[in-house]
PDB file of C-alpha atoms and ligand atoms in Angstrom:
ATOM      1  CA  MET V 256       0.000   0.000   0.000  1.00 96.00           C
ATOM      2  CA  LYS V 257       1.095   3.547  -0.725  1.00 98.00           C
ATOM      3  CA  VAL V 258       0.581   6.705   1.286  1.00 98.00           C
ATOM      4  CA  LEU V 259       1.018  10.301   0.125  1.00 98.00           C
ATOM      5  CA  VAL V 260       2.218  12.598   2.915  1.00 98.00           C
ATOM      6  CA  ILE V 261       1.424  16.276   2.323  1.00 98.00           C
ATOM      7  CA  HIS V 262       3.034  19.064   4.317  1.00 98.00           C
ATOM      8  CA  GLY V 263       1.520  22.527   3.950  1.00 98.00           C
ATOM      9  CA  PRO V 264       3.055  26.008   4.083  1.00 98.00           C
ATOM     10  CA  ASN V 265       5.940  26.979   6.360  1.00 98.00           C
ATOM     11  CA  LEU V 266       6.571  23.391   7.441  1.00 98.00           C
ATOM     12  CA  ASN V 267       9.846  23.486   5.473  1.00 98.00           C
ATOM     13  CA  MET V 268      10.930  25.855   8.292  1.00 96.00           C
ATOM     14  CA  LEU V 269      10.479  23.270  11.054  1.00 97.00           C
ATOM     15  CA  GLY V 270      13.439  23.163  13.400  1.00 94.00           C
ATOM     16  CA  ARG V 271      13.957  26.909  13.053  1.00 95.00           C
ATOM     17  CA  ARG V 272      10.348  28.093  13.128  1.00 93.00           C
ATOM     18  CA  GLU V 273       8.938  29.010  16.585  1.00 94.00           C
ATOM     19  CA  PRO V 274      10.694  26.093  18.305  1.00 93.00           C
ATOM     20  CA  GLU V 275       8.748  26.804  21.513  1.00 93.00           C
ATOM     21  CA  VAL V 276       5.582  25.809  19.593  1.00 92.00           C
ATOM     22  CA  TYR V 277       6.837  23.334  16.982  1.00 95.00           C
ATOM     23  CA  GLY V 278      10.029  21.937  18.546  1.00 93.00           C
ATOM     24  CA  HIS V 279      13.477  21.433  17.047  1.00 95.00           C
ATOM     25  CA  THR V 280      12.823  18.501  14.712  1.00 97.00           C
ATOM     26  CA  THR V 281      13.271  19.340  11.018  1.00 97.00           C
ATOM     27  CA  LEU V 282      10.960  18.305   8.190  1.00 98.00           C
ATOM     28  CA  ASP V 283      13.680  16.017   6.782  1.00 98.00           C
ATOM     29  CA  GLU V 284      13.858  14.234  10.141  1.00 98.00           C
ATOM     30  CA  ILE V 285      10.078  13.822  10.223  1.00 98.00           C
ATOM     31  CA  ASN V 286      10.104  12.429   6.667  1.00 98.00           C
ATOM     32  CA  GLU V 287      12.874  10.003   7.585  1.00 98.00           C
ATOM     33  CA  ARG V 288      10.873   8.779  10.584  1.00 98.00           C
ATOM     34  CA  LEU V 289       7.799   8.377   8.370  1.00 98.00           C
ATOM     35  CA  HIS V 290       9.763   6.327   5.836  1.00 98.00           C
ATOM     36  CA  ASP V 291      11.125   4.094   8.636  1.00 98.00           C
ATOM     37  CA  LYS V 292       7.676   3.629  10.179  1.00 98.00           C
ATOM     38  CA  GLY V 293       6.216   2.998   6.725  1.00 98.00           C
ATOM     39  CA  GLN V 294       8.777   0.279   6.095  1.00 98.00           C
ATOM     40  CA  GLU V 295       7.880  -1.329   9.423  1.00 98.00           C
ATOM     41  CA  LEU V 296       4.168  -1.242   8.538  1.00 98.00           C
ATOM     42  CA  GLY V 297       4.628  -2.284   4.927  1.00 97.00           C
ATOM     43  CA  LEU V 298       3.630   1.104   3.550  1.00 98.00           C
ATOM     44  CA  GLU V 299       5.383   2.960   0.758  1.00 98.00           C
ATOM     45  CA  VAL V 300       5.579   6.587   1.834  1.00 98.00           C
ATOM     46  CA  ARG V 301       5.972   9.558  -0.531  1.00 98.00           C
ATOM     47  CA  CYS V 302       6.352  12.993   1.071  1.00 98.00           C
ATOM     48  CA  ILE V 303       5.712  16.374  -0.555  1.00 98.00           C
ATOM     49  CA  GLN V 304       5.757  19.933   0.811  1.00 98.00           C
ATOM     50  CA  SER V 305       4.872  23.243  -0.775  1.00 98.00           C
ATOM     51  CA  ASN V 306       4.231  26.824   0.214  1.00 98.00           C
ATOM     52  CA  HIS V 307       1.981  27.210  -2.850  1.00 98.00           C
ATOM     53  CA  GLU V 308      -1.575  26.003  -2.525  1.00 98.00           C
ATOM     54  CA  GLY V 309      -2.084  25.476  -6.261  1.00 98.00           C
ATOM     55  CA  GLU V 310       1.016  23.300  -6.428  1.00 98.00           C
ATOM     56  CA  ILE V 311      -0.349  21.027  -3.691  1.00 98.00           C
ATOM     57  CA  LEU V 312      -3.694  20.811  -5.515  1.00 98.00           C
ATOM     58  CA  ASP V 313      -1.929  19.932  -8.797  1.00 97.00           C
ATOM     59  CA  ARG V 314       0.191  17.269  -7.140  1.00 96.00           C
ATOM     60  CA  LEU V 315      -2.827  15.823  -5.347  1.00 97.00           C
ATOM     61  CA  HIS V 316      -4.654  15.589  -8.700  1.00 96.00           C
ATOM     62  CA  HIS V 317      -1.563  13.962 -10.192  1.00 94.00           C
ATOM     63  CA  PHE V 318      -0.806  11.397  -7.483  1.00 93.00           C
ATOM     64  CA  TYR V 319      -4.159  10.379  -6.023  1.00 94.00           C
ATOM     65  CA  GLU V 320      -4.703   7.462  -8.390  1.00 95.00           C
ATOM     66  CA  GLU V 321      -1.322   6.019  -7.432  1.00 97.00           C
ATOM     67  CA  VAL V 322      -1.885   5.915  -3.655  1.00 98.00           C
ATOM     68  CA  ASP V 323      -4.219   4.283  -1.145  1.00 97.00           C
ATOM     69  CA  GLY V 324      -4.385   7.023   1.473  1.00 98.00           C
ATOM     70  CA  ILE V 325      -3.258  10.504   2.473  1.00 98.00           C
ATOM     71  CA  LEU V 326      -1.565  11.799   5.608  1.00 98.00           C
ATOM     72  CA  ILE V 327      -1.777  15.586   5.677  1.00 98.00           C
ATOM     73  CA  ASN V 328      -0.647  18.478   7.807  1.00 98.00           C
ATOM     74  CA  PRO V 329      -2.389  21.289   5.925  1.00 98.00           C
ATOM     75  CA  ALA V 330      -0.762  23.831   8.310  1.00 98.00           C
ATOM     76  CA  ALA V 331      -2.351  27.292   7.871  1.00 98.00           C
ATOM     77  CA  TRP V 332      -4.542  26.038   4.979  1.00 98.00           C
ATOM     78  CA  THR V 333      -6.390  23.954   7.589  1.00 98.00           C
ATOM     79  CA  HIS V 334      -8.101  27.124   8.710  1.00 98.00           C
ATOM     80  CA  THR V 335      -8.597  28.817   5.340  1.00 98.00           C
ATOM     81  CA  SER V 336      -8.825  26.508   2.357  1.00 98.00           C
ATOM     82  CA  VAL V 337     -12.100  25.362   0.854  1.00 98.00           C
ATOM     83  CA  ALA V 338     -10.068  24.472  -2.277  1.00 98.00           C
ATOM     84  CA  LEU V 339      -7.890  21.992  -0.381  1.00 98.00           C
ATOM     85  CA  ARG V 340     -10.914  20.499   1.338  1.00 98.00           C
ATOM     86  CA  ASP V 341     -12.641  20.046  -2.038  1.00 98.00           C
ATOM     87  CA  ALA V 342      -9.493  18.502  -3.540  1.00 98.00           C
ATOM     88  CA  LEU V 343      -9.171  16.015  -0.671  1.00 98.00           C
ATOM     89  CA  SER V 344     -12.837  15.162  -0.978  1.00 98.00           C
ATOM     90  CA  ALA V 345     -12.536  14.768  -4.770  1.00 97.00           C
ATOM     91  CA  THR V 346      -9.858  12.097  -4.406  1.00 97.00           C
ATOM     92  CA  GLY V 347     -12.270   9.879  -2.472  1.00 96.00           C
ATOM     93  CA  LEU V 348      -9.235   8.598  -0.557  1.00 98.00           C
ATOM     94  CA  PRO V 349      -9.064   8.112   3.207  1.00 98.00           C
ATOM     95  CA  ALA V 350      -7.063  10.964   4.731  1.00 98.00           C
ATOM     96  CA  VAL V 351      -5.774  11.575   8.237  1.00 98.00           C
ATOM     97  CA  GLU V 352      -5.097  15.167   9.346  1.00 98.00           C
ATOM     98  CA  VAL V 353      -2.224  15.819  11.728  1.00 98.00           C
ATOM     99  CA  HIS V 354      -0.866  18.833  13.588  1.00 98.00           C
ATOM    100  CA  LEU V 355       2.281  19.138  15.629  1.00 98.00           C
ATOM    101  CA  SER V 356       0.659  21.542  18.077  1.00 98.00           C
ATOM    102  CA  ASN V 357      -2.659  21.191  19.861  1.00 98.00           C
ATOM    103  CA  VAL V 358      -4.511  23.729  17.724  1.00 98.00           C
ATOM    104  CA  TYR V 359      -7.444  23.755  20.190  1.00 98.00           C
ATOM    105  CA  LYS V 360      -5.219  25.197  22.925  1.00 97.00           C
ATOM    106  CA  ARG V 361      -4.170  28.067  20.662  1.00 97.00           C
ATOM    107  CA  GLU V 362      -5.817  31.103  19.018  1.00 97.00           C
ATOM    108  CA  ALA V 363      -9.535  30.807  18.201  1.00 98.00           C
ATOM    109  CA  PHE V 364      -8.905  30.977  14.428  1.00 97.00           C
ATOM    110  CA  ARG V 365      -7.001  27.683  14.700  1.00 98.00           C
ATOM    111  CA  HIS V 366     -10.016  25.923  16.207  1.00 98.00           C
ATOM    112  CA  THR V 367     -11.739  25.640  12.833  1.00 98.00           C
ATOM    113  CA  SER V 368     -10.556  23.059  10.336  1.00 98.00           C
ATOM    114  CA  TYR V 369     -11.994  23.133   6.809  1.00 98.00           C
ATOM    115  CA  THR V 370     -10.203  19.903   6.027  1.00 98.00           C
ATOM    116  CA  ALA V 371     -10.957  17.679   9.057  1.00 98.00           C
ATOM    117  CA  PRO V 372     -14.586  16.976   8.014  1.00 98.00           C
ATOM    118  CA  VAL V 373     -13.360  15.263   4.823  1.00 98.00           C
ATOM    119  CA  CYS V 374     -10.759  13.227   6.746  1.00 98.00           C
ATOM    120  CA  VAL V 375     -11.176   9.951   8.602  1.00 97.00           C
ATOM    121  CA  GLY V 376      -9.856  11.648  11.739  1.00 97.00           C
ATOM    122  CA  GLN V 377      -7.409  14.126  13.191  1.00 98.00           C
ATOM    123  CA  ILE V 378      -4.404  13.910  15.540  1.00 98.00           C
ATOM    124  CA  ALA V 379      -2.975  17.069  17.119  1.00 98.00           C
ATOM    125  CA  GLY V 380      -0.626  18.047  19.899  1.00 98.00           C
ATOM    126  CA  PHE V 381       2.055  15.356  19.991  1.00 98.00           C
ATOM    127  CA  GLY V 382       4.808  17.154  18.094  1.00 97.00           C
ATOM    128  CA  PRO V 383       6.478  15.016  15.400  1.00 98.00           C
ATOM    129  CA  GLU V 384       4.864  11.956  17.002  1.00 98.00           C
ATOM    130  CA  SER V 385       1.514  13.228  15.623  1.00 98.00           C
ATOM    131  CA  TYR V 386       2.742  12.156  12.169  1.00 98.00           C
ATOM    132  CA  ILE V 387       3.739   8.686  13.363  1.00 98.00           C
ATOM    133  CA  LEU V 388       0.432   8.222  15.194  1.00 98.00           C
ATOM    134  CA  GLY V 389      -1.353   9.499  12.087  1.00 98.00           C
ATOM    135  CA  LEU V 390       0.450   7.015   9.847  1.00 98.00           C
ATOM    136  CA  GLN V 391      -0.419   4.180  12.229  1.00 98.00           C
ATOM    137  CA  ALA V 392      -4.061   5.316  12.296  1.00 98.00           C
ATOM    138  CA  LEU V 393      -4.190   5.491   8.491  1.00 98.00           C
ATOM    139  CA  HIS V 394      -2.582   2.056   8.228  1.00 98.00           C
ATOM    140  CA  HIS V 395      -5.176   0.645  10.631  1.00 97.00           C
ATOM    141  CA  TYR V 396      -7.962   2.287   8.653  1.00 97.00           C
ATOM    142  CA  LEU V 397      -6.635   0.942   5.343  1.00 97.00           C
ATOM    143  CA  LEU V 398      -6.492  -2.570   6.760  1.00 96.00           C
ATOM    144  CA  THR V 399      -9.910  -2.513   8.394  1.00 95.00           C
ATOM    145  CA  GLN V 400     -11.729   0.379   6.625  1.00 89.00           C
ATOM    146  CA  GLN V 401     -13.032   1.218  10.075  1.00 72.00           C
ATOM    147  CA  SER V 402     -13.107   4.551  11.860  1.00 72.00           C
ATOM    148  CA  ALA V 403     -14.834   5.487  15.107  1.00 76.00           C
ATOM    149  CA  PRO V 404     -18.653   5.348  15.139  1.00 73.00           C
ATOM    150  CA  LYS V 405     -20.196   8.552  13.746  1.00 67.00           C
ATOM    151  CA  GLY V 406     -22.607   9.356  16.532  1.00 58.00           C
ATOM    152  CA  GLY V 407     -20.581   9.397  19.733  1.00 52.00           C
ATOM    153  CA  ARG V 408     -22.216   8.300  22.983  1.00 52.00           C
ATOM    154  CA  ALA V 409     -26.005   8.114  23.318  1.00 49.00           C
TER     155      ALA V 409
HETATM  156  C1  DQA W 770       0.066  23.419  12.413  1.00 87.13           C
HETATM  157  C2  DQA W 770      -0.967  24.300  13.134  1.00 87.13           C
HETATM  158  C3  DQA W 770      -1.464  25.403  12.222  1.00 87.13           C
HETATM  159  O1  DQA W 770      -2.404  26.212  12.920  1.00 87.13           O
HETATM  160  C4  DQA W 770      -0.330  26.280  11.767  1.00 87.13           C
HETATM  161  O2  DQA W 770      -0.793  27.252  10.852  1.00 87.13           O
HETATM  162  C5  DQA W 770       0.810  25.504  11.210  1.00 87.13           C
HETATM  163  C6  DQA W 770       1.202  24.247  11.832  1.00 87.13           C
HETATM  164  C7  DQA W 770       0.679  22.353  13.340  1.00 87.13           C
HETATM  165  O3  DQA W 770       1.237  21.392  12.818  1.00 87.13           O
HETATM  166  O4  DQA W 770       0.613  22.483  14.566  1.00 87.13           O
HETATM  167  O5  DQA W 770       1.490  25.952  10.282  1.00 87.13           O
HETATM  168  O6  DQA W 770      -0.588  22.730  11.341  1.00 87.13           O
END
């Protein structure tokens, strides 16, 4: 099985960018950990990053037929992009949204995600481990095609 990992804007700056919020791990280190974890799980992992929304949309349109699922940190586009949400939805692929920081503990504008409703689920707040947990969750979903029940508790 193949997974496309998408990193949104400014994530190329990880390691140097607001380390008190995002830590010291670089994007290359995260990608290396994802490749290692993928190998362990039997997943082929391809990672892309861009600061240009249209480029991510183009690459999503290009790659979606070659992969089984998507792991995405949409970064700031989480809170702004109907276009990215529509593109994710158009692929029909299972996607897991991840964030390094716990966006719900931060500014109010980060509490809204346009993309989460078209994803299987979301993991936030565990630093680089969010990506590893997200990959494991996507792997589990791909094997079982099962997510949590829709309704929550009665
Ligand atoms: C982020 C959270 C977003 O609100 C922010 O715009 C980012 C990174 C995270 O991984 O914590 O760029 O997606």
